[in-house]
Structures are given as C-alpha cells and as structure tokens.
N, CA, C and O atoms as a DFTB+ gen file, in Angstrom:
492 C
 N C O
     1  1      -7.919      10.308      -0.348
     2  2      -8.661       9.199       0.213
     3  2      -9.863       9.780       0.955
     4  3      -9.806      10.606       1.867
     5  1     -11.261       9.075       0.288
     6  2     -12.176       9.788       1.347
     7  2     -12.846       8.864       2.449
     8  3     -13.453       7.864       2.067
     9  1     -12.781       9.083       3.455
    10  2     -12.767       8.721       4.580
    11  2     -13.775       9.290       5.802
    12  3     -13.383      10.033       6.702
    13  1     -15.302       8.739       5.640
    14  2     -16.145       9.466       6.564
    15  2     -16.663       8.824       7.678
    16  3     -17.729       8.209       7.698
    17  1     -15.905       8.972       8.592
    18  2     -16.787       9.190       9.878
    19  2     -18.224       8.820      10.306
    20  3     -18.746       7.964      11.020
    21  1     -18.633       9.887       9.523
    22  2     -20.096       9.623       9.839
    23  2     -20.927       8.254       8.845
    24  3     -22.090       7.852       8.809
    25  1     -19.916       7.927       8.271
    26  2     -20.889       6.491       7.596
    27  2     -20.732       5.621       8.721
    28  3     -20.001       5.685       9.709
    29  1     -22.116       4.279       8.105
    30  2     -22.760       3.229       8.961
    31  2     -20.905       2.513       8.799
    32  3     -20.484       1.885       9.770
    33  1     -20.251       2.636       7.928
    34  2     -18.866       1.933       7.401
    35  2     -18.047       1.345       8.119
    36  3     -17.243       0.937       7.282
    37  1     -17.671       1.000       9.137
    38  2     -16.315       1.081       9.830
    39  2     -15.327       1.703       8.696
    40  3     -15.252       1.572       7.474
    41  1     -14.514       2.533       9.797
    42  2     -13.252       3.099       9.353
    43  2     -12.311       1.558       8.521
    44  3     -12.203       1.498       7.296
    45  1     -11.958       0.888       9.091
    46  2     -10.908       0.100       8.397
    47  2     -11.798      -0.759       7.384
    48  3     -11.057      -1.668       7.010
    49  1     -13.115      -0.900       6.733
    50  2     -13.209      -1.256       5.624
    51  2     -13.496      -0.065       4.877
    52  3     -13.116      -0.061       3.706
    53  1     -14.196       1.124       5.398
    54  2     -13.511       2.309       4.419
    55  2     -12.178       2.177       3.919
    56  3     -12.041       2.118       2.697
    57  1     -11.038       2.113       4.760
    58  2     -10.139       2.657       4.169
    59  2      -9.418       1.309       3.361
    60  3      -8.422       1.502       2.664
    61  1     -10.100      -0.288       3.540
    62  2      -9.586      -1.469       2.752
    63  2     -10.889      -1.263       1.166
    64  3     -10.562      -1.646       0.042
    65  1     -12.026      -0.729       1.410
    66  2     -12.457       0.012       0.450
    67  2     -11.888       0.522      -0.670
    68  3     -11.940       0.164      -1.846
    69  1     -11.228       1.590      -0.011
    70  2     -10.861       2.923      -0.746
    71  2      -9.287       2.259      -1.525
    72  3      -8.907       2.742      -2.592
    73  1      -8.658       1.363      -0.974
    74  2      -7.053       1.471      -1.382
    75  2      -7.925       0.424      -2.622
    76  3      -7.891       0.655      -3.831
    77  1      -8.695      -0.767      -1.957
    78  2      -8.942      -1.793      -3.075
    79  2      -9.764      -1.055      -4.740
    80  3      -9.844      -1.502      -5.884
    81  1     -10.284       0.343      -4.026
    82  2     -10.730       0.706      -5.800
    83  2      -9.766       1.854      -6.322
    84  3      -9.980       2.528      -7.330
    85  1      -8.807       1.956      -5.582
    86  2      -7.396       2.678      -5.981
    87  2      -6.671       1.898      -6.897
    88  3      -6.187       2.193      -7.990
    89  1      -6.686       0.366      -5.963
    90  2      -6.275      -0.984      -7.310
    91  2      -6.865      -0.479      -8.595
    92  3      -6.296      -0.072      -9.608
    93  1      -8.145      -0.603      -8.313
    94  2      -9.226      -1.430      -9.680
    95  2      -9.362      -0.340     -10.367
    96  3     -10.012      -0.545     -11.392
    97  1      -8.836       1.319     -10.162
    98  2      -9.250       2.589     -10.995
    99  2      -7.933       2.769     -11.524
   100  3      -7.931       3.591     -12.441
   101  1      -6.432       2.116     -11.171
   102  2      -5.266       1.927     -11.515
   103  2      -4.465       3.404     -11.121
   104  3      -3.732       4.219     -11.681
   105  1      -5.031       3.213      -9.932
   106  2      -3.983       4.878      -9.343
   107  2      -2.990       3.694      -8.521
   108  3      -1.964       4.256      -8.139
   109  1      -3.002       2.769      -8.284
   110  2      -2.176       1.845      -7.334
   111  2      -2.128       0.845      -8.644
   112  3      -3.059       0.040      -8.680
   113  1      -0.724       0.745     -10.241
   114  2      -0.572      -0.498      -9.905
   115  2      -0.717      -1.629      -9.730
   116  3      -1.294      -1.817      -8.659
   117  1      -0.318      -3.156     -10.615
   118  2       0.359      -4.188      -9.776
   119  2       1.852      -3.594      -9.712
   120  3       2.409      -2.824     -10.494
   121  1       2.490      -4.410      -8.115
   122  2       3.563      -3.736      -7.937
   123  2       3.871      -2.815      -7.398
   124  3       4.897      -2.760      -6.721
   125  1       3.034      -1.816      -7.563
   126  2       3.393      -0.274      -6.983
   127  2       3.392      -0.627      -5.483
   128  3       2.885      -1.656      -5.036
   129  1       3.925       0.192      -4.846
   130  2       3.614       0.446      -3.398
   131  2       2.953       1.424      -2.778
   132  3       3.260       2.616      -2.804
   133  1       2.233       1.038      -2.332
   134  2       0.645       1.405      -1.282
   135  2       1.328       2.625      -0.349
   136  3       2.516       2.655      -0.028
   137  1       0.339       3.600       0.007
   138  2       1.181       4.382       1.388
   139  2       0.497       3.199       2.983
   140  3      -0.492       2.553       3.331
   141  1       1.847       3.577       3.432
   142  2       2.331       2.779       4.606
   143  2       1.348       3.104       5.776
   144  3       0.563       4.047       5.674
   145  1       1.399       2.305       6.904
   146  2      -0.090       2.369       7.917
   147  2       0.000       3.976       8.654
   148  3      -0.892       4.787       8.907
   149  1       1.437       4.020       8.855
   150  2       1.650       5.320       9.506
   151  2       1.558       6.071       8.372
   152  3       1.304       7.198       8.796
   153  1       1.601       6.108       7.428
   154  2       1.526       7.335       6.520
   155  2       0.146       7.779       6.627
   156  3      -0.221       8.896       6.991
   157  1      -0.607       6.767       6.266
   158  2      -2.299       6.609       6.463
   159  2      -2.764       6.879       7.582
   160  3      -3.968       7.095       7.719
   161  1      -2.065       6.913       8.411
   162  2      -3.140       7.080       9.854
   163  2      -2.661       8.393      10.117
   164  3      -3.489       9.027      10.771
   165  1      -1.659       9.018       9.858
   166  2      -1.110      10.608       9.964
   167  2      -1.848      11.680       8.907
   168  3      -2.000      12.878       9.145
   169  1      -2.308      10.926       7.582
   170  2      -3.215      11.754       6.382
   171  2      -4.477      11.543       7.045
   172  3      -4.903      12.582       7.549
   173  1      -5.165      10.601       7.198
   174  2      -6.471      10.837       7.923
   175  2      -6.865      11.052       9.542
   176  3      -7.939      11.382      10.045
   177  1      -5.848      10.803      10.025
   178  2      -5.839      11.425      11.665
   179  2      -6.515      10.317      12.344
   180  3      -6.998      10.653      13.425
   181  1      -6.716       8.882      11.960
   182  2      -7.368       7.787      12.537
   183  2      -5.645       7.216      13.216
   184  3      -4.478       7.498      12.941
   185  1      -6.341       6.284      14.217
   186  2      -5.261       5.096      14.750
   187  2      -4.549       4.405      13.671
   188  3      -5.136       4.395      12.589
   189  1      -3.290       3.767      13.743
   190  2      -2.766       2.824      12.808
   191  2      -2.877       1.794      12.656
   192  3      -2.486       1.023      11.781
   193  1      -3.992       1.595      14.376
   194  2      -4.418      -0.224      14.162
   195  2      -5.311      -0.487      13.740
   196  3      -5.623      -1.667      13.584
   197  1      -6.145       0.614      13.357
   198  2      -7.549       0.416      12.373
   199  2      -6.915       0.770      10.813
   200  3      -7.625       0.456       9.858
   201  1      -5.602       1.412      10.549
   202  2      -5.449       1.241       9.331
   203  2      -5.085       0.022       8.825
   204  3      -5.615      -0.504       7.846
   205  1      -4.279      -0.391       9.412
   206  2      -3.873      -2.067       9.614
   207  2      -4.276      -2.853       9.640
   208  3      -3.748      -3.891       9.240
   209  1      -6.255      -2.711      10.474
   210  2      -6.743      -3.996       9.914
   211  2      -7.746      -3.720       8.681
   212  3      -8.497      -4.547       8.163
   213  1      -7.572      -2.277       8.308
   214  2      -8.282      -2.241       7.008
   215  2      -7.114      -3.054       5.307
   216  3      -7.461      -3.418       4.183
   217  1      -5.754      -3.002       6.015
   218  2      -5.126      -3.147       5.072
   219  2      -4.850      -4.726       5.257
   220  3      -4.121      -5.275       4.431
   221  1      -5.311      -5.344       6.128
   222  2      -5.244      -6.882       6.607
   223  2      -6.172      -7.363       5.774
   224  3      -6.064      -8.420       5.151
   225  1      -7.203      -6.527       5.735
   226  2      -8.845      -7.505       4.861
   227  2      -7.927      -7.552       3.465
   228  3      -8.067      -8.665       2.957
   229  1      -7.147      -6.812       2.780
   230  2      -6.593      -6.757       1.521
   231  2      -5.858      -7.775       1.171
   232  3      -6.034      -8.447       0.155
   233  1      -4.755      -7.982       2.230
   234  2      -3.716      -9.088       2.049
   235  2      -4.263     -10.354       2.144
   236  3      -3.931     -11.195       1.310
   237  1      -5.411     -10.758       3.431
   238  2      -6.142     -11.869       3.127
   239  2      -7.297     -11.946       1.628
   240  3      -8.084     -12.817       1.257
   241  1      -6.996     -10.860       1.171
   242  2      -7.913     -11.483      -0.267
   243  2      -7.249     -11.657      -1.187
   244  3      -7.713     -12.065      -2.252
   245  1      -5.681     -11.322      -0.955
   246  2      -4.244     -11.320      -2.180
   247  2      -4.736      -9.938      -2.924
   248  3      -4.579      -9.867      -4.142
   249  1      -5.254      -8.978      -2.303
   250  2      -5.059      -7.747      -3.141
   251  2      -3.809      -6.685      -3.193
   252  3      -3.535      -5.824      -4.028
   253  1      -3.105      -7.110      -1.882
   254  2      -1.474      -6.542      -1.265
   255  2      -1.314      -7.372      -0.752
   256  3      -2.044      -8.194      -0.200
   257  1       0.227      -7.193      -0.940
   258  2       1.078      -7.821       0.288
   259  2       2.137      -7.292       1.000
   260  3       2.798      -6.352       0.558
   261  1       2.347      -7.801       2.037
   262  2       3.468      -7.047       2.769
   263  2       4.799      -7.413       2.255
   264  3       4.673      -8.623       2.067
   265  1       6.383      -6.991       1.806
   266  2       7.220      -6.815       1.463
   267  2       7.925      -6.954       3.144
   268  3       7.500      -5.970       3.750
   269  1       8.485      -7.480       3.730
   270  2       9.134      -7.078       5.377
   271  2      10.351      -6.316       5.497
   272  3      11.412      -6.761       5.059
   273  1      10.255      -5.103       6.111
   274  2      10.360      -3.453       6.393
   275  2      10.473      -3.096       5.026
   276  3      11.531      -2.656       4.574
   277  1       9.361      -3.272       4.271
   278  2       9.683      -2.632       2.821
   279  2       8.414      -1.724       2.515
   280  3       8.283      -0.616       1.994
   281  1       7.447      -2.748       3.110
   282  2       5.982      -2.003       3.433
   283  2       4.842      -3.258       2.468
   284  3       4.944      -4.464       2.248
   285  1       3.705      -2.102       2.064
   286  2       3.000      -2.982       1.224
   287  2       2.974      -3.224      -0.239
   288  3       3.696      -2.334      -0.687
   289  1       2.532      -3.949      -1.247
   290  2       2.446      -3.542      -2.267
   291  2       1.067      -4.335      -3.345
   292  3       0.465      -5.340      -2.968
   293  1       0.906      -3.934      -4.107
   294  2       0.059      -4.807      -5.034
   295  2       0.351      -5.813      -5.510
   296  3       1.401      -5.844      -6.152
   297  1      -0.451      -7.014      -5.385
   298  2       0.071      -8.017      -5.663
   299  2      -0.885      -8.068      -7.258
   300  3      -1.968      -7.608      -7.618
   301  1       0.256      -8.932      -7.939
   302  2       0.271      -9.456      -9.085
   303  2      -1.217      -9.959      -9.438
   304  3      -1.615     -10.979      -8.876
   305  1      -2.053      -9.290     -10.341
   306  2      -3.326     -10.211     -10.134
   307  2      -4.513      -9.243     -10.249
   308  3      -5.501      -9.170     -10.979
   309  1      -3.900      -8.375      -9.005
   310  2      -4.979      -7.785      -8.153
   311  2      -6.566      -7.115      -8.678
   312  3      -7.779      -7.213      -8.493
   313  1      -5.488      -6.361      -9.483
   314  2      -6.715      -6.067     -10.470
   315  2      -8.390      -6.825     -11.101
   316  3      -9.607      -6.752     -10.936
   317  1      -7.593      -7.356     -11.693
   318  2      -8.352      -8.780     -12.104
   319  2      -9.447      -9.510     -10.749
   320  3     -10.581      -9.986     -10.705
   321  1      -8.583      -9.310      -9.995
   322  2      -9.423     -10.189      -8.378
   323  2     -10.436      -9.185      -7.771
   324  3     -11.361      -9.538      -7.040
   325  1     -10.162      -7.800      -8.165
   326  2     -10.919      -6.711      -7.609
   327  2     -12.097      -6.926      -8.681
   328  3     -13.278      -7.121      -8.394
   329  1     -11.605      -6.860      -9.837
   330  2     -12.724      -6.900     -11.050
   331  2     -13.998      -8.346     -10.969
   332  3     -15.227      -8.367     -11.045
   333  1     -13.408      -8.945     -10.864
   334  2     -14.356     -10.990     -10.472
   335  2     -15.081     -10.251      -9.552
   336  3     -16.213      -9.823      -9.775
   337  1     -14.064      -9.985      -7.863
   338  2     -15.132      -9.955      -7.064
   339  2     -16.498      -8.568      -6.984
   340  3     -17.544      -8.728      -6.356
   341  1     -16.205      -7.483      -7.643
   342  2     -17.144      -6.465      -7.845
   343  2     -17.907      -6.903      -8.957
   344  3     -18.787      -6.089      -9.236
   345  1     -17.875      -8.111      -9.845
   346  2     -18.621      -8.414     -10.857
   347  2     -19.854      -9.086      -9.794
   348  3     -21.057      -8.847      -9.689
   349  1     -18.814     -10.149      -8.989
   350  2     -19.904     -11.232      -8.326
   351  2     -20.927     -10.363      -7.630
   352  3     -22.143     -10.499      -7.767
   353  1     -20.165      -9.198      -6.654
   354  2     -21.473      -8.113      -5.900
   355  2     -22.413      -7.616      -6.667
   356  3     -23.616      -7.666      -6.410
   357  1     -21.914      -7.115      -7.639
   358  2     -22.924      -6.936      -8.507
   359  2     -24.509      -7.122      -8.541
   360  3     -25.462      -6.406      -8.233
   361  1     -24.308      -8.816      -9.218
   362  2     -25.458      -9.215      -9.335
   363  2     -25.751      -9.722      -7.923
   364  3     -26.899     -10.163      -7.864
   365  1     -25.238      -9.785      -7.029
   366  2     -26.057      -9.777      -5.991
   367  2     -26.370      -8.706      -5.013
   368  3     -27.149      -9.066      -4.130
   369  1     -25.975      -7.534      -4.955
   370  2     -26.352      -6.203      -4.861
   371  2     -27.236      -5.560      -5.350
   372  3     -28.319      -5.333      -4.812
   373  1     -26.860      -5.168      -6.489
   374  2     -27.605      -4.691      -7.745
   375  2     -29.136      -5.118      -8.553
   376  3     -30.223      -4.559      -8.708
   377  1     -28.622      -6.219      -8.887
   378  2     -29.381      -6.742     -10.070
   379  2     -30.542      -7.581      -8.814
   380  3     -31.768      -7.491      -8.872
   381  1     -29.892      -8.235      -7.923
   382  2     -31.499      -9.018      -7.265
   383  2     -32.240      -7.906      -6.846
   384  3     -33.471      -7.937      -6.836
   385  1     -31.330      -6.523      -6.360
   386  2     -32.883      -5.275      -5.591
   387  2     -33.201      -5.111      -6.267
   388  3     -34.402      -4.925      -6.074
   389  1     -32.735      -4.897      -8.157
   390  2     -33.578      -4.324      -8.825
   391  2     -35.022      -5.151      -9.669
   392  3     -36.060      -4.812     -10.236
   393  1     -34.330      -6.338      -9.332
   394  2     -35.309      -7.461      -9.731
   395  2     -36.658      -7.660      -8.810
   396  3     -37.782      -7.938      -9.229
   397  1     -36.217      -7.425      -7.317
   398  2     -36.902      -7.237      -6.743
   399  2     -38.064      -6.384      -6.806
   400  3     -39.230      -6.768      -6.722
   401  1     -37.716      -5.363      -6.939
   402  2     -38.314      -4.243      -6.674
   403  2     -39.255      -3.941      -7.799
   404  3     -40.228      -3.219      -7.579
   405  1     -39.029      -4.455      -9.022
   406  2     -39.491      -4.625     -10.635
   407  2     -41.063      -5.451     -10.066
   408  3     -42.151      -4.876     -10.104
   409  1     -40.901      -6.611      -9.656
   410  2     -41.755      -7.761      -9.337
   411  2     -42.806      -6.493      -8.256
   412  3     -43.859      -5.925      -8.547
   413  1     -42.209      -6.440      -7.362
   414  2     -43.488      -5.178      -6.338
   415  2     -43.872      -4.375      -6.875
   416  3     -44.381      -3.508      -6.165
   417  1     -43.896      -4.091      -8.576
   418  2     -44.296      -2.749      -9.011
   419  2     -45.000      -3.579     -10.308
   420  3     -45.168      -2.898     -11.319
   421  1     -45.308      -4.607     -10.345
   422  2     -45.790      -5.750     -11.424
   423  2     -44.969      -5.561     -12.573
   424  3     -45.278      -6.192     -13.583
   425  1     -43.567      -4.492     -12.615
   426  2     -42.848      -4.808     -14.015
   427  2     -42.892      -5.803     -14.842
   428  3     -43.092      -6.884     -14.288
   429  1     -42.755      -5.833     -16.178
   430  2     -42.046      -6.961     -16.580
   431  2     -40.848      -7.056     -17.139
   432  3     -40.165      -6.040     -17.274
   433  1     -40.438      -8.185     -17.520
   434  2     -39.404      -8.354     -17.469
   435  2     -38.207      -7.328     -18.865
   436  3     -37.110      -6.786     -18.997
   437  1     -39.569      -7.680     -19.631
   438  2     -39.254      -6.761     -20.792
   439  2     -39.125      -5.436     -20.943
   440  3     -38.480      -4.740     -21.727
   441  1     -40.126      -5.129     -19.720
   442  2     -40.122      -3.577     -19.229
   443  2     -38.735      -3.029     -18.141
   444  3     -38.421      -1.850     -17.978
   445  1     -38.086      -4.178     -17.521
   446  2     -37.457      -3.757     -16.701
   447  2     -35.543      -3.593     -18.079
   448  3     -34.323      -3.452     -18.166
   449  1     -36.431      -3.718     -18.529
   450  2     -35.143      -4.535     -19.436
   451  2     -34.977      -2.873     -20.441
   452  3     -33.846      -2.388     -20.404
   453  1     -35.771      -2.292     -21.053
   454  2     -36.160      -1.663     -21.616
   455  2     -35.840      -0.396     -20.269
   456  3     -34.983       0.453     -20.513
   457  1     -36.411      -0.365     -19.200
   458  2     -36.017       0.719     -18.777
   459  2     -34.177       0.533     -18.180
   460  3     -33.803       1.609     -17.714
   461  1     -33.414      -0.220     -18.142
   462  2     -32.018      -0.291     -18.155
   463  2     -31.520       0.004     -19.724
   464  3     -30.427       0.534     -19.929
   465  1     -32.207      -0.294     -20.564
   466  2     -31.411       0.358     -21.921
   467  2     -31.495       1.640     -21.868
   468  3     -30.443       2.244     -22.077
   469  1     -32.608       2.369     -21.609
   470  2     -32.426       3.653     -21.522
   471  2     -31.790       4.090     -20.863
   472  3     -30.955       4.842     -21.365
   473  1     -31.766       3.875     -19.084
   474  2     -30.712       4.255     -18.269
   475  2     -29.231       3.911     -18.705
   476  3     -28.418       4.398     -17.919
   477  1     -28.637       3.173     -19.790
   478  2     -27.412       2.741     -19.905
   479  2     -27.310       3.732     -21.042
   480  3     -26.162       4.173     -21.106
   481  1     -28.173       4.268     -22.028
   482  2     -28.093       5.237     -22.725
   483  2     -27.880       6.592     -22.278
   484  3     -27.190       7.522     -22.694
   485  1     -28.455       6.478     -21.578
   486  2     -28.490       7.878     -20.716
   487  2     -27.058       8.284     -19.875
   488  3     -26.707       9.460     -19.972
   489  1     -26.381       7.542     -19.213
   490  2     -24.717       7.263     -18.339
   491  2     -24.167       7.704     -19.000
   492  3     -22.948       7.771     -18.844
C-alpha cells in the first residue's frame, strides 16, 4: 500500500483510495476480506482512526462492508461501482482539462482527436 505523507491527500482518502483500486485491479475480490484497521494502521504506522475513516468513505459508497467482529469485506458489486464511478471522473477530470486546454491553444477538434489516437497508439 502506498501511502505518502507528503501529498496535498489526506491520509484516510489515500488509504480509501488505495484499498478502492485494490477492488478495481482485483487484488481484493468481491467477498474477499480487506486487512483490518489495526492491521493497517500497524503496516503504515498511521492512527487507526484515520484508517477507519478512510475505510468509512468505502462502506458509505457500498464498496465494503463491515461483517461484526468478522472485520471488512467486499461487497458484491463493488467492482462494477468502482468502474461507473472512475468512468464518471473521467470525463470530468480528464477529458474537460483536456478540452480545455485544446480551445487555449486554438486546437481543433479534429486535431485534438488525432493527437489522442496517437497517444492511445503509443500506451
């Protein structure tokens, strides 16, 4: 798990970050079980109440859930819910700066279009 400090990040959406593209890269699973807050806060040397509320943003999006004294786990789905919502950032991350930024440089559209085929050739 990488886990830095020095990012603008808060620690507990780093680390609701990091477990949610553990989902979506399928090292976690639906089903599987997640390591536990104390496990997590003893591997990265942070508090357990910032692991806890990194693993809180998860359960309120149905990406885990808690099991009671069983711990956490992936909920049924998850995948899929990680995949929608990194589609939706996407284009609003991605695709409006680059649209943006196309328009301040008088691109066109055809040109901006043309230079993503190449870059997708190129990956």
């Amino acid at each position: 798990m990488n886990i830095d400090p020095g990012r603008d990040v808060p620690l507990f959406v780093q680390i609701a970050e990091q477990i949610e593209d553990d989902v979506f890269t399928g090292a976690y699973a639906e089903g599987d079980r997640v390591p536990s807050t104390n496990e997590l806060a003893a591997l990265l040397g942070i508090n357990p109440h910032t692991v806890l509320k990194g693993m809180n943003i998860l359960v309120d999006e149905g990406i885990i859930y808690k099991r009671r004294g069983m711990g956490m786990y992936v909920q049924d789905g998850a995948r899929e819910k990680v995949r929608a919502k990194r589609e939706s950032a996407f284009g609003e991350r991605y695709v409006s700066a680059l649209v943006a930024e196309a328009k301040k440089l008088g691109l066109t559209k055809e040109q901006v279009i043309d230079l993503i085929e190449k870059g997708y050739d190129h990956a």
